[in-house]
Coordinates of N, CA and C in Angstrom, one line a residue:
Chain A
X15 N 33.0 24.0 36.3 CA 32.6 25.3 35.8 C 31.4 25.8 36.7
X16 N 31.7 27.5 36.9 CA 30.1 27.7 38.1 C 29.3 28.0 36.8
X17 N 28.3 27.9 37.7 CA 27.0 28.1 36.8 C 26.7 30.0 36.1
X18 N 27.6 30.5 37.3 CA 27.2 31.6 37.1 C 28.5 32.3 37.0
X19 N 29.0 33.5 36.5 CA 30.7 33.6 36.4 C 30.1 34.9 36.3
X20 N 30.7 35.9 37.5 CA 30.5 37.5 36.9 C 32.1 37.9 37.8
X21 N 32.8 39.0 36.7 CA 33.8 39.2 37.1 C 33.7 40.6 38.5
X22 N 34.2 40.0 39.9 CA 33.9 41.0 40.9 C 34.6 42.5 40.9
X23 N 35.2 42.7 40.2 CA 35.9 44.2 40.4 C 37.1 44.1 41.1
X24 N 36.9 45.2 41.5 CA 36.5 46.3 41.9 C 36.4 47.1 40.6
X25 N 35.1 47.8 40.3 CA 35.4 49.1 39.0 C 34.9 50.3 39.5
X26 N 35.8 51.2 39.4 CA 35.7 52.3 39.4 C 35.5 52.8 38.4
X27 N 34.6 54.2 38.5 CA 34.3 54.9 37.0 C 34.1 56.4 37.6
X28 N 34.2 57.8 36.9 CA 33.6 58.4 37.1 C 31.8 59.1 37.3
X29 N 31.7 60.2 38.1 CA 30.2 60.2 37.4 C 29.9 60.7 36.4
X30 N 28.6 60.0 35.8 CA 28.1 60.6 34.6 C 28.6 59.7 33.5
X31 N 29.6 58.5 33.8 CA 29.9 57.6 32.9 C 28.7 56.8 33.2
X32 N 29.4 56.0 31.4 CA 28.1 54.7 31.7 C 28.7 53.8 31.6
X33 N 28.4 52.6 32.5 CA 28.6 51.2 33.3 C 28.1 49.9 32.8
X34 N 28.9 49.2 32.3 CA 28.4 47.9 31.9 C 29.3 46.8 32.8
X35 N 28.1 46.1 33.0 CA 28.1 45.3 34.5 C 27.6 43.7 33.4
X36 N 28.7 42.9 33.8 CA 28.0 41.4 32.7 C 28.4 40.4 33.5
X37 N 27.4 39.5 32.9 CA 27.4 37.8 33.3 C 27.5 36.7 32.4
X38 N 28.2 35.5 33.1 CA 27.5 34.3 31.7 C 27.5 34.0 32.9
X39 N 26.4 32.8 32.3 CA 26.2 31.8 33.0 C 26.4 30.4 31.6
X40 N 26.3 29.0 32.6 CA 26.3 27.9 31.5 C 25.4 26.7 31.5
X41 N 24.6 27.3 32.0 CA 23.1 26.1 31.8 C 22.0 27.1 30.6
X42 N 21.6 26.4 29.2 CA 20.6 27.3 28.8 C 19.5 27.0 29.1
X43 N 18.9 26.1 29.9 CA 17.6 26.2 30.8 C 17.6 27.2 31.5
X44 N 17.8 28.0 31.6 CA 17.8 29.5 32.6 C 17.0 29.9 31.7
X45 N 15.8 30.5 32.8 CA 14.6 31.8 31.6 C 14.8 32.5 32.6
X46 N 15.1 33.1 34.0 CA 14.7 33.8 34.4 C 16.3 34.8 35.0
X47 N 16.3 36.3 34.5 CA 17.3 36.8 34.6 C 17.0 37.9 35.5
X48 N 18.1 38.3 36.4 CA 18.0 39.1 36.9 C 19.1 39.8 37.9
X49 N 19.0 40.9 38.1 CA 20.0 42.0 38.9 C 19.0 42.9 39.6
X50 N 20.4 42.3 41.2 CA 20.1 42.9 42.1 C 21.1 43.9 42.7
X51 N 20.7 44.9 43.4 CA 22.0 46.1 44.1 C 21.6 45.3 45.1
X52 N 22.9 45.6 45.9 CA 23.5 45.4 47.3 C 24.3 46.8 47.8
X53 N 24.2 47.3 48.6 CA 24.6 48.1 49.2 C 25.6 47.6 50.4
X54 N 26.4 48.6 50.8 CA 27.2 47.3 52.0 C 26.6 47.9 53.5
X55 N 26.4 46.4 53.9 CA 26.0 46.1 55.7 C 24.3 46.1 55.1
X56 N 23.9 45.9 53.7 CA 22.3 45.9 53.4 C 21.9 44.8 52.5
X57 N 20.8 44.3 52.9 CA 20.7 42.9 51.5 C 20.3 43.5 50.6
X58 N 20.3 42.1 49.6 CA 20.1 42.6 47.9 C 19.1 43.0 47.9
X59 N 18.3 44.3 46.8 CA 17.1 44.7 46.2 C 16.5 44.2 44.8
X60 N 16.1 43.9 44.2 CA 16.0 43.9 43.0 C 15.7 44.9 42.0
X61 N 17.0 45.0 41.6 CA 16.7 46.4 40.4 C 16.3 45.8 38.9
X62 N 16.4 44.9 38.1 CA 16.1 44.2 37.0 C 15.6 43.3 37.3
X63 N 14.2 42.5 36.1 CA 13.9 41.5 36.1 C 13.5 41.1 34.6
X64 N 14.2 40.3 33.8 CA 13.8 40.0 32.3 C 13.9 38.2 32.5
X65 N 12.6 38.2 31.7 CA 12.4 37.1 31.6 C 12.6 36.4 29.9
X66 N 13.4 35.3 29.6 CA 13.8 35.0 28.5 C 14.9 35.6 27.9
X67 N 14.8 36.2 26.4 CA 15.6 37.2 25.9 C 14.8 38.4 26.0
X68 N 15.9 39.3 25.6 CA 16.0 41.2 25.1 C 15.9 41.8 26.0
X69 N 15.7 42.8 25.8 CA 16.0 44.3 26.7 C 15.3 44.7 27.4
X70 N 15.8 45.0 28.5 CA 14.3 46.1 29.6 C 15.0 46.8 30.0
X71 N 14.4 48.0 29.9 CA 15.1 49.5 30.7 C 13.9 50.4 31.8
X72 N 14.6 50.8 32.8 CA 13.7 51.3 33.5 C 14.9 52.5 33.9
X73 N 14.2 53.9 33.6 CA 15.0 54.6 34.0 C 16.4 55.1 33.3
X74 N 17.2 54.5 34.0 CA 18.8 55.0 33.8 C 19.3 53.5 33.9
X75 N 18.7 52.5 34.1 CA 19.1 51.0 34.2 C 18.7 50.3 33.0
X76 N 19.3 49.5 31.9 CA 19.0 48.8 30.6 C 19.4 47.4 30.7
X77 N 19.0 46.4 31.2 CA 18.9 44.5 31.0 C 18.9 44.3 29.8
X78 N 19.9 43.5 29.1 CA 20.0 42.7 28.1 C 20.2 41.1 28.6
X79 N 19.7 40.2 27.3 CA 20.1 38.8 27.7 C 19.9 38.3 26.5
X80 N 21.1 38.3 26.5 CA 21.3 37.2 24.9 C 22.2 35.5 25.0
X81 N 20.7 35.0 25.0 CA 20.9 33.3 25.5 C 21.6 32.9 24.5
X82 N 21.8 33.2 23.5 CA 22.7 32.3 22.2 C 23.8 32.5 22.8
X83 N 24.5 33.1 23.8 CA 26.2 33.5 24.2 C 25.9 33.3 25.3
X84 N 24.7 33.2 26.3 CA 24.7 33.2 27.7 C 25.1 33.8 28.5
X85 N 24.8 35.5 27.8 CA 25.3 36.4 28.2 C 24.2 37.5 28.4
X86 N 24.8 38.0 30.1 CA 23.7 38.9 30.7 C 24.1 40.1 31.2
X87 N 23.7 41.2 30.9 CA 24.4 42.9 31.0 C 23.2 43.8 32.0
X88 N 24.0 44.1 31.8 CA 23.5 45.8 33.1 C 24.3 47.0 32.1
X89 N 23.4 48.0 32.2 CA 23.9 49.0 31.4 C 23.0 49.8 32.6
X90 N 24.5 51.1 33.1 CA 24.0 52.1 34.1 C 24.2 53.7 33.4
X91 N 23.3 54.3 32.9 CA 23.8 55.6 31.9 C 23.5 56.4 33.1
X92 N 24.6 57.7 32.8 CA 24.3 58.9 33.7 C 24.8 58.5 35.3
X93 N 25.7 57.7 35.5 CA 25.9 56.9 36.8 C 26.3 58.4 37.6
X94 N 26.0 57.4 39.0 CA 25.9 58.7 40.2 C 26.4 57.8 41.0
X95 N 27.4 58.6 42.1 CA 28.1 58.1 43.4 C 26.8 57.3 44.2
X96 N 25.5 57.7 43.9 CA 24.5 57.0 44.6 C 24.3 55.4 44.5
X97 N 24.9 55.1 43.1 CA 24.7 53.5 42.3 C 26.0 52.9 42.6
X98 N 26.6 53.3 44.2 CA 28.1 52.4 44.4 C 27.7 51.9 45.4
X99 N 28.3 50.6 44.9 CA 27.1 49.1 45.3 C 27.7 48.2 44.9
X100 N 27.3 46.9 45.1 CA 27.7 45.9 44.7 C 26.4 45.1 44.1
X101 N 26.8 45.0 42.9 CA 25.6 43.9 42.0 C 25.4 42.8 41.4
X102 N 24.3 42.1 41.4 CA 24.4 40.7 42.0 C 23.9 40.2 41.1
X103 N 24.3 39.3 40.1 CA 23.3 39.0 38.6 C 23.0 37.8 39.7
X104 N 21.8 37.1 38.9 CA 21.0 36.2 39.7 C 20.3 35.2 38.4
X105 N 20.0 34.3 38.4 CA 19.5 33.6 37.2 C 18.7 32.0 37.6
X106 N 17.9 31.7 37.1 CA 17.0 30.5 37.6 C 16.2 30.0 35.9
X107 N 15.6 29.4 36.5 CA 15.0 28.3 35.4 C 13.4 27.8 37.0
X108 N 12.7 27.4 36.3 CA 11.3 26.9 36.3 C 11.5 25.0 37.0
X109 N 12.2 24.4 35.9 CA 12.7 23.1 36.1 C 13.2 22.7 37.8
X110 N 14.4 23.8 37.9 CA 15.1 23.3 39.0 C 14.3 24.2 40.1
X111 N 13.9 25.1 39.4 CA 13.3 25.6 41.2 C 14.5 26.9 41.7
X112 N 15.6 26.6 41.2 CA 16.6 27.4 41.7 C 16.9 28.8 41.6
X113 N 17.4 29.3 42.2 CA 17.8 31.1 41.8 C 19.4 30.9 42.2
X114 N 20.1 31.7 41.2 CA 21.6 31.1 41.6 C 22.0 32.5 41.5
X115 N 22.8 33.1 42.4 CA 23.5 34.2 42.3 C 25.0 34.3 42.2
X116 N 25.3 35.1 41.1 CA 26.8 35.5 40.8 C 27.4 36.1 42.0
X117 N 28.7 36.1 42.1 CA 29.5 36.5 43.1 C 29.5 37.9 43.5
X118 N 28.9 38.7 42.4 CA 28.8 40.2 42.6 C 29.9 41.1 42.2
X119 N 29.3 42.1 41.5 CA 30.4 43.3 41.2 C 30.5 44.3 42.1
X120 N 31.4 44.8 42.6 CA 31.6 45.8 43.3 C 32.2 47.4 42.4
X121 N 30.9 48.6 42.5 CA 30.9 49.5 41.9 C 31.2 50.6 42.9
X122 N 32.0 51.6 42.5 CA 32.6 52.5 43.0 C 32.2 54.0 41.7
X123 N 31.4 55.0 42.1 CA 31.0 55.7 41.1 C 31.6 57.1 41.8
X124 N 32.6 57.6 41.4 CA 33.4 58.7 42.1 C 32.7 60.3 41.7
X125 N 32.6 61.0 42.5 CA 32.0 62.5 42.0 C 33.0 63.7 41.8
Chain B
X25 N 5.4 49.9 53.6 CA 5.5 48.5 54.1 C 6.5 48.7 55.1
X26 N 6.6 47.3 56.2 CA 7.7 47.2 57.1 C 8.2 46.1 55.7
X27 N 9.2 46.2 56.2 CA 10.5 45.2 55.8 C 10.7 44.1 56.4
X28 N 11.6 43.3 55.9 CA 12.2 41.7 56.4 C 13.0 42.2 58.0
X29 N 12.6 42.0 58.6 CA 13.4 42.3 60.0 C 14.1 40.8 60.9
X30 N 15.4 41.1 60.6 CA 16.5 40.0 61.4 C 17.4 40.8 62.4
X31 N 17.1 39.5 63.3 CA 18.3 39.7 64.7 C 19.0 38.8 65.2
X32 N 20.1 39.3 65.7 CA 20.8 40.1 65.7 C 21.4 40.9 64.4
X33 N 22.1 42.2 64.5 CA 22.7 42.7 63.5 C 24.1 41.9 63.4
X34 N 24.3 41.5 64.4 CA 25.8 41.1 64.5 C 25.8 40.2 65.7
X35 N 27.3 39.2 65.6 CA 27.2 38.2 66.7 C 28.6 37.5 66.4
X36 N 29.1 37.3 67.5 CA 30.4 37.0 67.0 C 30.3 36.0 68.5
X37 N 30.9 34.5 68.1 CA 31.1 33.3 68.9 C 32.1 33.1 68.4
X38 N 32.9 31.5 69.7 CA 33.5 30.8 69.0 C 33.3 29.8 68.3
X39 N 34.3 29.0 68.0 CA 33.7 27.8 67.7 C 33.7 26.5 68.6
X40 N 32.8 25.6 68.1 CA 32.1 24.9 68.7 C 31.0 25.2 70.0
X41 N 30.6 26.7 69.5 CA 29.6 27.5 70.2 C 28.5 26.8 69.4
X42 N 26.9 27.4 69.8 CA 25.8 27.1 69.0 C 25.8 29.0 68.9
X43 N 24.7 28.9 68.2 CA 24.0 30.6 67.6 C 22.5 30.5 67.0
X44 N 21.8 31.5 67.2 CA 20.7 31.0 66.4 C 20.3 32.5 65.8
X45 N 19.7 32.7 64.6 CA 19.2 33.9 64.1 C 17.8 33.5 63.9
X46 N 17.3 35.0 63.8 CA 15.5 35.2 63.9 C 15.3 36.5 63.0
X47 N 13.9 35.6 62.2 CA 13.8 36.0 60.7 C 12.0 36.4 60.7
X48 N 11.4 38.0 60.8 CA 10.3 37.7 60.7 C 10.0 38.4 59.6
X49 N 9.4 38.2 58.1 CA 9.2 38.5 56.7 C 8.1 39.3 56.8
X50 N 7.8 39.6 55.8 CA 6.9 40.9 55.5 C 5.2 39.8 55.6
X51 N 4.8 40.7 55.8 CA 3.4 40.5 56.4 C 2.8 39.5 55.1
X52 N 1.9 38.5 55.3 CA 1.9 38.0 54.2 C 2.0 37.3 52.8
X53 N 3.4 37.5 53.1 CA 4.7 36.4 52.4 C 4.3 35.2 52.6
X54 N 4.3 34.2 51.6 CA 4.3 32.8 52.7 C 5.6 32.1 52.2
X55 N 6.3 32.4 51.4 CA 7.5 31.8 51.1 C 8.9 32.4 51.9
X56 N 9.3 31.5 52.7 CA 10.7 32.5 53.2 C 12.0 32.1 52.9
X57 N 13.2 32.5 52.7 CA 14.3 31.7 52.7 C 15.5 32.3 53.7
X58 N 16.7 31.2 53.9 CA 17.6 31.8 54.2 C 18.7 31.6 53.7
X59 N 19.6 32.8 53.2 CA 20.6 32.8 52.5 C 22.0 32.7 53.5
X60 N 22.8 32.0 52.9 CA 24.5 32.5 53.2 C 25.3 32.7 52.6
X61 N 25.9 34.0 52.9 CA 26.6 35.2 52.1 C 27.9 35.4 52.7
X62 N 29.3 34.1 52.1 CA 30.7 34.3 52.4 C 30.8 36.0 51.7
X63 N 31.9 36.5 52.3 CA 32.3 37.7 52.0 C 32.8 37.4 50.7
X64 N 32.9 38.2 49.9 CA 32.9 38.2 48.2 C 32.5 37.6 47.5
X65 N 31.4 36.5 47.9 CA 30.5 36.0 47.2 C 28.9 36.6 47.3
X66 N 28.3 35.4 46.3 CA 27.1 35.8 46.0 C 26.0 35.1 47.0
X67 N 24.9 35.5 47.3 CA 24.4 34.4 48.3 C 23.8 33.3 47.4
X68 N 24.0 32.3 48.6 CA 24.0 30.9 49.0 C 22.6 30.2 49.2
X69 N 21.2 29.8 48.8 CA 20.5 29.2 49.3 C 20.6 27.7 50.4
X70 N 20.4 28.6 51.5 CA 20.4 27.0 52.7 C 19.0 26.8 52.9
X71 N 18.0 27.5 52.7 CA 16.6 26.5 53.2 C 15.2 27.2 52.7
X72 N 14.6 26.7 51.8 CA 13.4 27.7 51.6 C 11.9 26.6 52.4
X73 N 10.9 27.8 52.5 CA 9.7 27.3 53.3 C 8.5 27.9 52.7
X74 N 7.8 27.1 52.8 CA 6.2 27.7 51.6 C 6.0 27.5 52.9
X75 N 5.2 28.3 53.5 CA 4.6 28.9 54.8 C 5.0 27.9 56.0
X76 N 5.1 27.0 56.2 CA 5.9 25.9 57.5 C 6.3 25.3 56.9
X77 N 6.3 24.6 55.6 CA 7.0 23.2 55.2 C 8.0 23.8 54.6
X78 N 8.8 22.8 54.6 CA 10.4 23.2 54.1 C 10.1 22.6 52.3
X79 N 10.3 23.8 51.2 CA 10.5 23.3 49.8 C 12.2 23.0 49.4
X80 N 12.8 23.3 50.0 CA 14.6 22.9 49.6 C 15.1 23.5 50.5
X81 N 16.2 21.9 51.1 CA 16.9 22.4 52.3 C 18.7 21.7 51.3
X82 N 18.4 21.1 50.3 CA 19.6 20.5 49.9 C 21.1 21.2 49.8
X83 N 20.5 22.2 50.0 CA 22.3 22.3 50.7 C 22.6 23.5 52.1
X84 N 21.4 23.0 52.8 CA 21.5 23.1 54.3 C 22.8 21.9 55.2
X85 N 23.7 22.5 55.5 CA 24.1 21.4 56.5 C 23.9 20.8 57.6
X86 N 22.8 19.8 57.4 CA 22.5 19.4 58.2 C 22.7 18.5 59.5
X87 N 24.2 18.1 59.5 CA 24.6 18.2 60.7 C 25.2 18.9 61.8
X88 N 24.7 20.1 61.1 CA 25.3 21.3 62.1 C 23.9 22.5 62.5
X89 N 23.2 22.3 61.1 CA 22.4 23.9 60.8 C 21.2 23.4 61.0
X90 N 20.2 23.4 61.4 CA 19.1 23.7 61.5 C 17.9 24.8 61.4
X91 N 16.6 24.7 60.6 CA 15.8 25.9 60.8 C 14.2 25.3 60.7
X92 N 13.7 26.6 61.4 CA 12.3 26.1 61.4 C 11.2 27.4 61.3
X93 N 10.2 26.8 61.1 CA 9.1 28.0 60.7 C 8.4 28.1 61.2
X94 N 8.2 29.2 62.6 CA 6.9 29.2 63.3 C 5.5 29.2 63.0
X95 N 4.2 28.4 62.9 CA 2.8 29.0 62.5 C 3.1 29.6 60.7
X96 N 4.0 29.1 60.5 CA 4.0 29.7 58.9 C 4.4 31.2 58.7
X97 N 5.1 32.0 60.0 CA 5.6 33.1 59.8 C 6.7 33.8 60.5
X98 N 7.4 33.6 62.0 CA 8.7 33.7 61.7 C 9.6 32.9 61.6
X99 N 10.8 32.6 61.4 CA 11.9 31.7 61.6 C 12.7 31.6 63.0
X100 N 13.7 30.6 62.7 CA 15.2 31.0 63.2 C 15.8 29.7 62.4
X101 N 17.2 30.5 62.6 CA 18.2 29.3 61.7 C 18.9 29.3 62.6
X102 N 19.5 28.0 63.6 CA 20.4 27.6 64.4 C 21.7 26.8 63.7
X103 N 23.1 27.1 64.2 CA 24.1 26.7 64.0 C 24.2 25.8 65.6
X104 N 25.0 24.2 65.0 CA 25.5 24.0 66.1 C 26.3 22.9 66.2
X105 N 27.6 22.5 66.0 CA 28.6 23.7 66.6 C 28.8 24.9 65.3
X106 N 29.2 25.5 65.9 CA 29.7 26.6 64.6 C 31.0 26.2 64.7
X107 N 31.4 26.5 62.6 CA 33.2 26.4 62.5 C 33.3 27.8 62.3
X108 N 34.8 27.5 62.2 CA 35.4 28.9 61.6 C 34.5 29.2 59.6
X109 N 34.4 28.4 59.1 CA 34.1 28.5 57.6 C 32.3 29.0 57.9
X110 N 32.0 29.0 59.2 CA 30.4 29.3 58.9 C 30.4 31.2 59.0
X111 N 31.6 31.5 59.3 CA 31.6 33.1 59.1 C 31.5 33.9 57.9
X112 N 30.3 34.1 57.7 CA 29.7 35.2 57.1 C 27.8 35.9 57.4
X113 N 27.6 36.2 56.5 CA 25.9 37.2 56.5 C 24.5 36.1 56.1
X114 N 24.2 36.5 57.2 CA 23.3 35.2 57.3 C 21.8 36.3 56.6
X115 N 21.7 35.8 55.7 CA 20.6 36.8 54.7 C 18.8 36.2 55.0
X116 N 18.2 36.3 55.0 CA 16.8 36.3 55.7 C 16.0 36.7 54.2
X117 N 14.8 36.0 53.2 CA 13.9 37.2 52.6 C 12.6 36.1 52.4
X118 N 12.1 36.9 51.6 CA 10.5 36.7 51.9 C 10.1 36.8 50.4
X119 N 9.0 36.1 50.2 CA 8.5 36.5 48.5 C 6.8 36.2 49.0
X120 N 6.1 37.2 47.9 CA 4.7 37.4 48.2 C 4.0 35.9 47.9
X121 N 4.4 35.6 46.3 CA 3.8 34.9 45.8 C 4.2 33.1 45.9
X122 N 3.1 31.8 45.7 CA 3.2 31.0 45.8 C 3.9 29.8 45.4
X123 N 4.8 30.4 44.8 CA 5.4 30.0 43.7 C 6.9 29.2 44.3
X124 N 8.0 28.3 43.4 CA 9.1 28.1 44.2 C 10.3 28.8 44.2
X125 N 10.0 30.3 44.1 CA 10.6 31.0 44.2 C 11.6 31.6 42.9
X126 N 11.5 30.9 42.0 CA 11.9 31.5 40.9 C 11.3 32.4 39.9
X127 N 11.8 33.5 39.8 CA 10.6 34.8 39.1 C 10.2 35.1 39.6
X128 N 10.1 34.7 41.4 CA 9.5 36.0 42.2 C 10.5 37.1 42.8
X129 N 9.6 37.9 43.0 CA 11.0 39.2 43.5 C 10.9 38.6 45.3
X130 N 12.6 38.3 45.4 CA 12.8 38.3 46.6 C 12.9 40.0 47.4
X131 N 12.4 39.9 48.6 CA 12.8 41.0 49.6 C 13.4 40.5 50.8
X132 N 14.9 41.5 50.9 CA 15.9 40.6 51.8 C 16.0 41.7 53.2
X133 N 16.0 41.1 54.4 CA 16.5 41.8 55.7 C 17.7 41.9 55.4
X134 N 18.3 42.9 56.3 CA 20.0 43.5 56.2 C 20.4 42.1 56.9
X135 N 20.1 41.1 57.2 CA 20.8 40.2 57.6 C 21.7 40.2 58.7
X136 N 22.5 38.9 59.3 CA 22.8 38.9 60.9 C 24.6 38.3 60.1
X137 N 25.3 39.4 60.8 CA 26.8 38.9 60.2 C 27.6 38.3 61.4
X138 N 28.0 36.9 61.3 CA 28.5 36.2 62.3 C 29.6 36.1 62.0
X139 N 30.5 36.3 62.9 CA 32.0 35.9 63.1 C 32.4 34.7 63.8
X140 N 32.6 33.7 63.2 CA 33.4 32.8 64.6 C 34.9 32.5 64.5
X141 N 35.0 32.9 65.3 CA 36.5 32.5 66.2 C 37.4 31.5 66.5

């Protein structure tokens, strides 16, 4: 089993839809959550950073992480052809030292 | 700020060529890493460095890959020989703080995408 399992796409959506982008992973030592954009021929950025559980929103971007399911979300409201990309849930723990990144979603936001 | 700056953009060898990439991070950073990024996946940690010393190289391959840390601020990561399975984006980033890299925000160079043949 990977540690980290996010399903790659391809999704397409219109704009002005909203986008839910998810992860599990299966270690619950993980505190540290996170999503990054990737753009193509660009490295990742970091657009989220939640630490433990609940919600953080910044913008038009909403992180959830609900460890009892080991499940980790991206919520994109108001999406724009500008947020097609590919996004990279990422997850670590303290213990191992590690940051482990999901395979990536690839987003297609059509105008 | 300047950014993570890596070179080449591109490089395409055979195999059983050598290759080397060059990684210099944001001003200072003292933590650097280098990632590898097969196409549709996610990246890969092959080697992190708290200013010259290496903190995790455990899944560097080390009979092929090599890297090193100048004075504690640029890199290079050498392949040698290269296979065909070492084709992909060789990802370069940098984090401010002293930490082992977990919970800190990485910043990543557009990276050097290698083809081999």
């Amino acid at each position: 089993q990977k540690e980290v399992e996010q399903d790659p796409g391809p999704l397409s959506v219109p704009e002005g839809a909203i986008v839910s982008l998810n992860c599990t992973y299966s270690n619950s030592a993980f505190q540290y959550f996170m999503w990054y954009r990737q753009y193509s021929r660009k490295g990742p950025e970091l657009l989220m950073y939640t630490y433990s559980s609940g919600n953080k929103e910044d913008g038009r971007f909403t992180a959830q992480v609900d460890k009892s399911s080991k499940y980790i979300s991206l919520f994109i409201r108001d999406s724009q052809p500008s947020d097609s990309a590919t996004y990279l849930c990422a997850v670590g723990s303290s213990n191992t030292g590690k940051l482990i990144f999901g395979q990536g979603t690839t987003l297609q936001v059509k105008p | 700020e300047a950014g993570v700056a890596q070179s080449p953009r591109y490089k395409i060898i055979e195999k059983r060529q050598s290759v080397a990439f060059w990684c210099n991070p944001i001003s200072g950073h003292a933590t650097l890493y280098w990632y590898q990024q097969i196409l549709g996946q996610g990246p890969k940690l092959l080697i992190q460095f708290q200013n010259n010393g290496v903190v995790d190289d455990s899944q560097l391959p080390k009979d092929r890959f090599s890297a090193e840390r100048l004075k504690g601020v640029d890199s290079t990561l050498k392949i040698q020989p290269a296979k065909l399975e070492d084709s992909a984006v060789y990802l370069c980033a940098s984090s401010l703080l002293r930490g082992q890299g977990v919970g800190e925000k990485l910043f990543f160079g557009s990276g050097t995408q290698l083809s081999v043949l």
